[in-house]
C-alpha positions as a Markdown table, in Angstrom:
| # | Residue | x | y | z |
|---|---|---|---|---|
| 1 | Met | 15.1 | 28.5 | 11.1 |
| 2 | Asn | 17.0 | 26.7 | 14.0 |
| 3 | Thr | 16.8 | 23.2 | 14.7 |
| 4 | Pro | 16.2 | 21.8 | 18.3 |
| 5 | Asp | 19.9 | 22.2 | 18.8 |
| 6 | Gly | 20.0 | 25.7 | 17.8 |
| 7 | Gln | 21.8 | 25.3 | 14.5 |
| 8 | Arg | 20.6 | 27.0 | 11.5 |
| 9 | Phe | 19.3 | 24.6 | 9.0 |
| 10 | Gly | 18.6 | 24.8 | 5.5 |
| 11 | Ile | 15.7 | 25.9 | 3.1 |
| 12 | Gln | 12.1 | 25.9 | 4.4 |
| 13 | Met | 9.4 | 24.2 | 2.3 |
| 14 | Asp | 5.8 | 24.1 | 3.8 |
| 15 | Val | 3.7 | 21.0 | 3.0 |
| 16 | Arg | 0.3 | 20.1 | 4.0 |
| 17 | Val | -0.6 | 16.5 | 5.6 |
| 18 | Arg | -2.7 | 14.6 | 3.2 |
| 19 | Gln | -4.9 | 11.8 | 3.7 |
| 20 | Ala | -2.8 | 9.5 | 2.0 |
| 21 | Asp | 0.0 | 10.6 | 4.5 |
| 22 | Leu | -1.8 | 9.0 | 7.6 |
| 23 | Gly | -1.3 | 5.6 | 9.2 |
| 24 | Arg | -4.0 | 3.6 | 10.7 |
| 25 | Asp | -3.4 | 5.5 | 14.2 |
| 26 | Gly | -4.6 | 8.6 | 12.2 |
| 27 | Ser | -1.2 | 10.7 | 12.2 |
| 28 | Ala | 1.3 | 10.7 | 9.7 |
| 29 | Ser | 3.2 | 7.5 | 8.8 |
| 30 | Thr | 6.9 | 7.0 | 8.4 |
| 31 | Ile | 6.3 | 6.5 | 4.6 |
| 32 | Gly | 4.1 | 9.7 | 4.6 |
| 33 | Met | 7.1 | 11.9 | 6.3 |
| 34 | Ala | 9.3 | 10.1 | 3.3 |
| 35 | Arg | 6.9 | 11.9 | 0.7 |
| 36 | Trp | 7.4 | 15.4 | 2.5 |
| 37 | Leu | 11.0 | 15.0 | 2.4 |
| 38 | Glu | 10.7 | 13.9 | -1.5 |
| 39 | Asp | 8.5 | 17.1 | -2.1 |
| 40 | Ala | 10.9 | 19.5 | -0.4 |
| 41 | Arg | 13.7 | 18.4 | -2.3 |
| 42 | Ile | 12.2 | 18.3 | -5.7 |
| 43 | Arg | 11.1 | 22.1 | -5.2 |
| 44 | Leu | 14.5 | 23.2 | -4.4 |
| 45 | Arg | 15.9 | 25.1 | -7.2 |
| 46 | Leu | 19.5 | 24.8 | -8.7 |
| 47 | His | 19.6 | 28.0 | -10.7 |
| 48 | Arg | 22.9 | 27.6 | -12.2 |
| 49 | Phe | 22.6 | 24.2 | -13.1 |
| 50 | Glu | 18.9 | 24.7 | -14.5 |
| 51 | Arg | 20.9 | 27.7 | -16.9 |
| 52 | Leu | 23.5 | 24.9 | -17.9 |
| 53 | Ile | 20.9 | 22.4 | -18.7 |
| 54 | Gly | 18.8 | 25.2 | -20.6 |
| 55 | Lys | 21.7 | 25.9 | -23.0 |
| 56 | Gly | 22.2 | 22.0 | -23.6 |
| 57 | Gly | 25.6 | 22.1 | -21.6 |
| 58 | Phe | 25.0 | 18.8 | -19.7 |
| 59 | Gly | 22.9 | 15.7 | -20.2 |
| 60 | Pro | 21.2 | 13.6 | -21.0 |
| 61 | Tyr | 21.1 | 12.2 | -17.4 |
| 62 | Gln | 18.9 | 10.5 | -14.7 |
| 63 | Ile | 18.8 | 11.5 | -11.0 |
| 64 | Leu | 18.8 | 8.4 | -8.8 |
| 65 | Leu | 18.7 | 8.1 | -5.3 |
| 66 | Val | 21.3 | 5.5 | -3.9 |
| 67 | Gly | 19.8 | 5.6 | -0.3 |
| 68 | Gln | 18.0 | 7.4 | 2.2 |
| 69 | Arg | 16.9 | 7.5 | 5.7 |
| 70 | Val | 13.5 | 8.5 | 7.4 |
| 71 | Asn | 12.9 | 8.8 | 11.1 |
| 72 | Arg | 9.6 | 9.4 | 12.8 |
| 73 | Phe | 9.6 | 10.9 | 16.0 |
| 74 | Ala | 6.4 | 12.1 | 17.0 |
| 75 | Pro | 2.8 | 11.9 | 15.5 |
| 76 | Ala | 1.9 | 14.6 | 13.1 |
| 77 | Gly | -1.4 | 15.3 | 12.0 |
| 78 | Pro | -4.5 | 15.4 | 11.3 |
| 79 | Thr | -5.1 | 16.1 | 7.5 |
| 80 | Gly | -4.4 | 19.8 | 6.6 |
| 81 | Thr | -1.6 | 20.5 | 9.3 |
| 82 | Arg | 0.9 | 22.6 | 7.9 |
| 83 | Val | 4.4 | 21.0 | 8.0 |
| 84 | Gln | 7.9 | 22.7 | 7.6 |
| 85 | Val | 10.4 | 20.7 | 5.9 |
| 86 | His | 14.0 | 22.2 | 6.0 |
| 87 | Thr | 16.4 | 20.8 | 3.6 |
| 88 | Gly | 20.4 | 21.0 | 3.5 |
| 89 | Val | 23.4 | 19.8 | 1.9 |
| 90 | Arg | 25.6 | 17.5 | 4.2 |
| 91 | Arg | 28.2 | 16.2 | 1.9 |
| 92 | Val | 29.0 | 17.3 | -1.7 |
| 93 | Gly | 31.5 | 15.0 | -3.9 |
| 94 | Arg | 32.3 | 14.8 | -7.5 |
| 95 | Ser | 29.4 | 12.5 | -8.3 |
| 96 | Ser | 27.2 | 12.4 | -5.5 |
| 97 | Phe | 25.8 | 14.4 | -2.7 |
| 98 | Thr | 23.5 | 14.0 | 0.3 |
| 99 | Phe | 20.7 | 15.9 | 1.4 |
| 100 | Glu | 20.0 | 16.4 | 5.3 |
| 101 | Gln | 16.3 | 17.2 | 6.2 |
| 102 | Val | 14.3 | 17.9 | 9.2 |
| 103 | Ile | 10.6 | 18.0 | 9.7 |
| 104 | Met | 8.9 | 20.4 | 12.1 |
| 105 | Val | 5.2 | 21.1 | 13.3 |
| 106 | Asp | 4.5 | 24.4 | 15.3 |
| 107 | Gly | 8.0 | 24.3 | 16.4 |
| 108 | Lys | 8.3 | 20.4 | 17.3 |
| 109 | His | 10.8 | 18.4 | 15.8 |
| 110 | Val | 8.7 | 15.4 | 14.5 |
| 111 | Gly | 11.0 | 13.6 | 11.8 |
| 112 | Ser | 14.1 | 13.7 | 9.7 |
| 113 | Gly | 15.8 | 12.2 | 7.0 |
| 114 | Asp | 18.5 | 12.2 | 4.3 |
| 115 | Ala | 19.0 | 11.0 | 0.8 |
| 116 | Thr | 21.9 | 10.5 | -1.4 |
| 117 | Val | 21.8 | 11.3 | -5.0 |
| 118 | Val | 23.6 | 10.5 | -8.1 |
| 119 | Leu | 23.3 | 11.8 | -11.6 |
| 120 | Ala | 23.8 | 8.9 | -14.3 |
| 121 | Asp | 23.5 | 7.8 | -18.0 |
| 122 | Asn | 23.8 | 4.5 | -19.5 |
| 123 | Ser | 27.4 | 4.3 | -18.7 |
| 124 | Gly | 27.1 | 4.9 | -15.2 |
| 125 | Pro | 27.4 | 8.0 | -12.4 |
| 126 | Leu | 28.5 | 11.2 | -13.9 |
| 127 | Gln | 30.6 | 13.7 | -12.8 |
| 128 | Phe | 29.1 | 16.8 | -11.4 |
| 129 | Pro | 29.5 | 20.1 | -13.5 |
| 130 | Asp | 31.2 | 23.0 | -11.6 |
| 131 | Glu | 27.5 | 24.8 | -11.8 |
| 132 | Leu | 25.9 | 22.0 | -9.8 |
| 133 | Ile | 28.7 | 22.1 | -7.4 |
| 134 | Ala | 28.1 | 25.8 | -6.8 |
| 135 | Asp | 24.5 | 25.4 | -6.4 |
| 136 | Leu | 24.9 | 22.8 | -3.8 |
| 137 | Asp | 27.6 | 24.7 | -1.8 |
| 138 | Glu | 25.3 | 27.4 | -1.4 |
| 139 | Met | 23.0 | 25.0 | 0.6 |
| 140 | Gln | 25.9 | 23.3 | 2.5 |
| 141 | Leu | 25.4 | 22.9 | 6.2 |
| 142 | Pro | 28.0 | 23.2 | 9.0 |
| 143 | Glu | 30.1 | 20.1 | 9.3 |
| 144 | Thr | 28.8 | 17.9 | 12.2 |
| 145 | Gly | 31.1 | 14.9 | 11.6 |
| 146 | Thr | 28.2 | 12.8 | 10.0 |
| 147 | Ser | 29.7 | 9.9 | 7.8 |
| 148 | Ala | 28.2 | 8.5 | 4.8 |
| 149 | Ala | 26.3 | 5.4 | 5.3 |
| 150 | Ala | 28.4 | 2.3 | 5.0 |
| 151 | Arg | 28.1 | -0.3 | 2.1 |
| 152 | Pro | 26.1 | -3.1 | 3.3 |
| 153 | Arg | 27.7 | -6.3 | 4.8 |
| 154 | Pro | 28.4 | -9.1 | 2.3 |
| 155 | Glu | 26.1 | -11.2 | 3.9 |
| 156 | Arg | 23.4 | -8.7 | 3.8 |
| 157 | Leu | 23.3 | -9.7 | -0.1 |
| 158 | Gln | 22.8 | -13.4 | 0.4 |
| 159 | Arg | 19.3 | -15.2 | 0.9 |
| 160 | Ala | 20.7 | -17.3 | 3.4 |
| 161 | His | 21.0 | -14.3 | 5.7 |
| 162 | Tyr | 17.2 | -13.7 | 6.0 |
| 163 | Ser | 14.7 | -16.1 | 7.9 |
| 164 | Tyr | 11.3 | -14.9 | 6.8 |
| 165 | Trp | 10.1 | -14.1 | 3.2 |
| 166 | Ala | 7.3 | -12.1 | 1.8 |
| 167 | Thr | 6.4 | -12.3 | -1.9 |
| 168 | Leu | 5.4 | -8.8 | -3.9 |
| 169 | Arg | 4.7 | -8.2 | -7.7 |
| 170 | Ser | 5.9 | -4.9 | -9.1 |
| 171 | Arg | 2.4 | -2.5 | -10.0 |
| 172 | Ile | 2.6 | -0.5 | -12.9 |
| 173 | Gly | 1.4 | 2.3 | -10.7 |
| 174 | Asp | 5.0 | 1.7 | -9.0 |
| 175 | Val | 7.0 | 2.7 | -11.8 |
| 176 | Asp | 8.3 | 6.5 | -12.1 |
| 177 | Ser | 9.8 | 8.5 | -14.8 |
| 178 | Asn | 13.1 | 6.5 | -14.7 |
| 179 | Gln | 11.1 | 3.3 | -16.0 |
| 180 | His | 11.8 | 1.7 | -12.8 |
| 181 | Val | 9.8 | 0.9 | -9.3 |
| 182 | Asn | 10.0 | 4.3 | -7.6 |
| 183 | Phe | 11.9 | 4.5 | -4.3 |
| 184 | Ile | 9.1 | 5.6 | -2.2 |
| 185 | Ala | 7.0 | 2.4 | -3.6 |
| 186 | Leu | 9.9 | 0.3 | -2.3 |
| 187 | Ala | 9.9 | 1.6 | 1.1 |
| 188 | Thr | 6.2 | 0.6 | 1.2 |
| 189 | Trp | 7.3 | -3.0 | 0.2 |
| 190 | Tyr | 9.4 | -3.1 | 3.2 |
| 191 | Asp | 6.5 | -1.8 | 5.4 |
| 192 | Glu | 4.4 | -4.7 | 3.7 |
| 193 | Ala | 7.2 | -7.4 | 4.8 |
| 194 | Val | 7.3 | -6.3 | 8.3 |
| 195 | Ala | 3.3 | -6.2 | 8.7 |
| 196 | Thr | 3.2 | -9.7 | 7.1 |
| 197 | Phe | 5.8 | -10.8 | 9.6 |
| 198 | Thr | 4.3 | -9.3 | 12.7 |
| 199 | Ser | 0.7 | -10.7 | 11.6 |
| 200 | His | 2.1 | -14.2 | 11.3 |
| 201 | Ser | 4.1 | -14.0 | 14.6 |
| 202 | Ile | 1.2 | -12.8 | 16.5 |
| 203 | Gly | -1.0 | -15.3 | 14.7 |
| 204 | Thr | -3.6 | -13.1 | 13.0 |
| 205 | Ser | -2.5 | -14.2 | 9.5 |
| 206 | Gly | -6.1 | -14.6 | 7.6 |
| 207 | Ala | -8.0 | -13.5 | 10.5 |
| 208 | Gly | -8.5 | -10.9 | 12.7 |
| 209 | Ser | -7.0 | -7.5 | 12.7 |
| 210 | Val | -3.6 | -7.2 | 11.5 |
| 211 | Pro | -1.3 | -5.7 | 14.1 |
| 212 | Asp | -0.3 | -1.8 | 13.6 |
| 213 | Leu | 3.6 | -2.0 | 14.2 |
| 214 | Pro | 5.0 | -0.2 | 11.1 |
| 215 | Pro | 8.7 | 0.9 | 11.5 |
| 216 | Ser | 9.5 | 4.4 | 12.8 |
| 217 | Ser | 12.7 | 4.4 | 11.3 |
| 218 | Tyr | 14.4 | 3.2 | 7.9 |
| 219 | Gln | 17.7 | 3.3 | 6.3 |
| 220 | Ile | 17.6 | 2.1 | 2.8 |
| 221 | Gln | 20.2 | 1.4 | 0.1 |
| 222 | Tyr | 19.3 | 1.1 | -3.6 |
| 223 | Leu | 21.8 | -1.4 | -5.2 |
| 224 | Gly | 19.9 | -2.2 | -8.6 |
| 225 | Glu | 16.8 | -1.7 | -10.6 |
| 226 | Val | 13.6 | -3.0 | -9.4 |
| 227 | Thr | 11.3 | -3.1 | -12.7 |
| 228 | Tyr | 7.8 | -3.9 | -14.0 |
| 229 | Pro | 6.6 | -6.4 | -14.7 |
| 230 | Gly | 8.5 | -8.7 | -12.0 |
| 231 | Asp | 7.9 | -10.9 | -9.2 |
| 232 | Tyr | 9.9 | -10.3 | -5.9 |
| 233 | Glu | 10.6 | -11.3 | -2.5 |
| 234 | Ile | 11.7 | -9.4 | 0.5 |
| 235 | Gly | 13.6 | -11.0 | 3.3 |
| 236 | Leu | 13.7 | -10.2 | 6.7 |
| 237 | Thr | 15.4 | -11.2 | 10.0 |
| 238 | Val | 15.4 | -9.8 | 13.3 |
| 239 | Arg | 18.6 | -8.4 | 14.4 |
| 240 | Ser | 18.0 | -7.5 | 17.7 |
| 241 | Val | 15.1 | -7.0 | 20.5 |
| 242 | Asp | 14.7 | -4.7 | 23.4 |
| 243 | Thr | 12.0 | -3.8 | 25.7 |
| 244 | Asp | 10.1 | -1.8 | 23.5 |
| 245 | Ser | 11.3 | -2.0 | 19.9 |
| 246 | Val | 12.4 | -4.8 | 17.2 |
| 247 | His | 15.6 | -3.9 | 14.9 |
| 248 | Tyr | 14.9 | -5.7 | 11.6 |
| 249 | Glu | 17.2 | -6.4 | 8.5 |
| 250 | Leu | 15.6 | -6.5 | 5.2 |
| 251 | Gly | 16.3 | -7.0 | 1.4 |
| 252 | Val | 14.7 | -7.1 | -2.1 |
| 253 | Phe | 15.7 | -10.0 | -4.1 |
| 254 | His | 14.8 | -11.0 | -7.7 |
| 255 | Asp | 16.0 | -14.7 | -7.6 |
| 256 | Ser | 19.4 | -14.6 | -6.0 |
| 257 | Thr | 20.2 | -10.8 | -6.6 |
| 258 | Cys | 19.9 | -8.4 | -3.9 |
| 259 | Leu | 18.5 | -5.1 | -5.3 |
| 260 | Ser | 18.0 | -3.2 | -2.0 |
| 261 | Val | 18.5 | -3.4 | 1.6 |
| 262 | Ala | 17.1 | -1.7 | 4.9 |
| 263 | Asp | 17.4 | -1.4 | 8.4 |
| 264 | Ala | 14.5 | -0.8 | 10.3 |
| 265 | Ile | 13.1 | -0.1 | 13.8 |
| 266 | Gly | 9.6 | -1.0 | 14.8 |
| 267 | Pro | 7.3 | -0.9 | 17.9 |
| 268 | Arg | 7.4 | -4.3 | 19.7 |
| 269 | Gly | 3.7 | -4.2 | 20.6 |
| 270 | Lys | 2.5 | -7.6 | 21.3 |
| 271 | Leu | 5.3 | -9.7 | 19.6 |
| 272 | Thr | 6.3 | -12.2 | 22.5 |
| 273 | Ala | 9.9 | -13.5 | 23.2 |
| 274 | Glu | 8.8 | -16.9 | 21.5 |
| 275 | Ala | 7.5 | -15.4 | 18.2 |
| 276 | Leu | 10.8 | -13.2 | 17.7 |
| 277 | Glu | 12.8 | -16.4 | 18.7 |
| 278 | Ala | 10.8 | -18.5 | 15.8 |
| 279 | Ala | 12.5 | -16.2 | 13.5 |
| 280 | Pro | 16.1 | -16.7 | 13.6 |
| 281 | Thr | 18.4 | -13.8 | 14.0 |
| 282 | Ala | 21.4 | -12.8 | 12.2 |
| 283 | Asp | 24.8 | -13.9 | 13.6 |
């Protein structure tokens, strides 16, 4: 299958739009698209690596997502619509690799994403066996010069960087088989923080309808484990504003420890200059 620029791109997996994928506008949300990307990655087969595991040649280990990006370019839906997710591997190292993905509906490019993965045990990241590297090499995409996400700037890890806060408590339903809060659940926390901020800024907190201004783009890096039970705070600051969109910087904190950061872009909607100026921007 060819992407919009004509490049052959990865392995196709089909998914169906589910009711839970839809946002309030009746089409798939950015979080819903993140679920499709995850579904396609989980269904990939790594035959050499799986045989190695079956013979007891590697492990025990956990699969950890250390970063992901998801972009919603166009509406997709309604429920039941068939979506094609194309997945390839952009970068392979000795202890991490990065998937790159595109989402198509009826030949239209509606979304994209990437995800950086490590395998780890209690001592930290593990070096990949040759069998896994060989499997990943078969899915390698042509080089495009895409670079890995930069480490967060030091100030992003400090509470003083953020000007608005939303408090959340982890739920048992957020916990995955690795015994920590799942990365998709964490993405919904960022959605929650943006919704709380926009509602407060427009003045609908506690009364009236909540403005429907969820981000269409997320770039998230995971820095530590978010666990259950636990009380957490999501910090938010407005990085920049243009005519149609707002660029947010966010971070998940437990006390003074930053466990995840995100960059997000959402629609400006009815957010006024006065409302946005009320939340001090980062330097």
